[in-house]
Amino acid sequence: QVLDWSADPLTLPKVTEISRLFNPQSFLTAIKQVSCQQQKHELNKLMVVTEVTKRDRSSIETHARDGAYVCGLFLEGARWDSVGACLDDSKPKEIFCKMPVVNCKAALQGDRDEKNLYQCPAYCTMDRRPYYVFTAQLRTKWPPAKWTLAGVAIILDIGVTV
């Protein structure tokens, strides 16, 4: 993917493996900047909004209409139920769950309905603290406090290939 992107740097890949970027926050800021230019909003009034798709990387054939498709995200402390399209309890002996492709786009802060959405922190590594990237909005059938107490987070680099 990096070789293709470096050969034609003006063309964004259909799906960007955000976990392989040195500074994933800059990629997400670029998504917000493009939205600012298109919709004439101020950058500091926008936030990154996530929509989890039901597709994997190989089934994406076109670019996202709004924002960008990203992959390389892993859930720690919970799993993503593809059938119900929401967070669910982890399976026994499963530490990480690979997320399907996620559409990251920009929206005005406060525009989203907060009910049944867990504000999931995303970190570069399992060390968490100094490596915060962004907050993803994940659907849940349970109260969001359940996932907060469980310490559920998205990790970009889990240190092994899954």
XYZ file of C-alpha atoms in Angstrom, residues 23-159:
137
model
C 1.396 9.861 12.866
C -2.218 8.679 12.430
C -3.566 11.870 14.023
C -2.301 13.912 11.090
C -4.258 11.697 8.671
C -7.447 12.254 10.683
C -6.760 15.995 10.808
C -6.428 15.977 7.016
C -9.912 14.399 6.798
C -11.244 17.278 8.913
C -9.396 19.863 6.794
C -10.905 18.532 3.563
C -14.352 18.700 5.162
C -13.659 22.304 6.244
C -12.883 23.281 2.677
C -15.948 21.523 1.248
C -18.513 22.548 3.867
C -17.051 25.927 4.921
C -16.799 25.029 8.629
C -14.128 25.984 11.145
C -11.581 23.256 11.888
C -11.846 23.605 15.668
C -15.610 22.961 15.522
C -15.239 19.573 13.817
C -14.619 16.137 15.258
C -13.829 12.744 13.755
C -16.936 10.574 13.458
C -16.699 6.833 12.841
C -19.061 4.411 11.146
C -18.113 0.747 11.299
C -18.923 -1.059 8.062
C -19.659 -4.767 7.687
C -16.961 -5.181 5.043
C -13.320 -6.179 5.107
C -10.547 -4.445 3.215
C -10.684 -6.660 0.120
C -14.388 -5.995 -0.496
C -14.018 -2.184 -0.728
C -14.052 -1.200 -4.398
C -14.509 2.581 -4.303
C -13.397 5.501 -2.159
C -15.633 6.697 0.658
C -18.094 9.393 -0.417
C -17.294 11.357 2.706
C -14.092 10.956 4.731
C -11.892 7.897 4.292
C -12.045 4.164 4.899
C -9.463 2.953 7.419
C -8.420 -0.466 8.662
C -5.856 -1.849 11.095
C -7.918 -1.265 14.242
C -8.210 -3.819 17.059
C -10.633 -3.820 19.981
C -9.244 -4.686 23.402
C -11.653 -5.719 26.165
C -14.600 -6.391 23.861
C -15.375 -7.667 20.377
C -17.265 -6.288 17.411
C -20.412 -8.254 16.566
C -20.662 -8.014 12.768
C -24.180 -9.438 12.692
C -25.602 -6.995 15.238
C -23.212 -4.192 14.198
C -22.394 -3.347 17.817
C -20.007 -4.019 20.698
C -20.317 -7.343 22.484
C -18.490 -9.224 25.226
C -15.185 -10.815 24.274
C -15.041 -14.511 23.559
C -13.111 -16.612 26.098
C -9.309 -16.349 25.707
C -9.664 -13.633 23.066
C -7.708 -10.509 23.959
C -8.049 -8.577 20.688
C -10.735 -8.458 18.034
C -9.947 -7.172 14.556
C -12.375 -4.461 13.481
C -13.932 -4.367 10.016
C -13.237 -1.356 7.800
C -14.237 1.904 9.479
C -15.355 5.055 7.681
C -13.787 8.076 9.399
C -15.303 11.420 8.514
C -15.682 14.887 9.971
C -18.832 16.293 11.561
C -19.733 19.269 13.690
C -19.245 18.657 17.408
C -22.525 17.830 19.114
C -24.310 16.867 15.862
C -24.437 13.168 16.748
C -26.987 11.359 18.851
C -25.087 10.083 21.899
C -27.619 7.400 22.885
C -26.311 3.829 22.572
C -22.878 5.037 21.473
C -19.725 4.197 23.387
C -17.054 6.879 23.066
C -14.144 4.492 22.582
C -10.607 5.866 22.952
C -8.111 4.791 20.294
C -4.419 4.450 21.105
C -1.334 3.721 18.986
C -0.016 1.012 21.300
C -1.134 -1.127 24.232
C 0.703 1.235 26.616
C -2.209 3.636 26.029
C -1.403 6.750 28.079
C 0.883 8.940 25.953
C -0.297 7.502 22.640
C -3.931 8.687 22.339
C -5.084 9.098 18.724
C -8.835 9.841 18.631
C -12.235 8.837 19.997
C -14.337 6.402 17.961
C -18.089 6.177 18.316
C -19.163 2.528 18.546
C -22.742 1.278 18.744
C -23.737 -0.765 21.758
C -26.831 -2.537 23.089
C -25.537 -2.089 26.638
C -25.089 1.161 28.542
C -21.793 2.809 27.509
C -20.668 2.752 31.165
C -20.257 -1.047 30.895
C -17.503 -0.627 28.308
C -15.885 2.234 30.215
C -15.630 0.071 33.335
C -14.261 -2.815 31.239
C -11.508 -0.558 29.867
C -12.478 -1.168 26.238
C -10.224 0.644 23.775
C -9.120 0.514 20.173
C -5.445 -0.309 19.698
C -3.720 0.406 16.377
C -0.528 -1.608 16.922
C -0.957 -4.753 19.010
C 2.576 -5.926 18.275
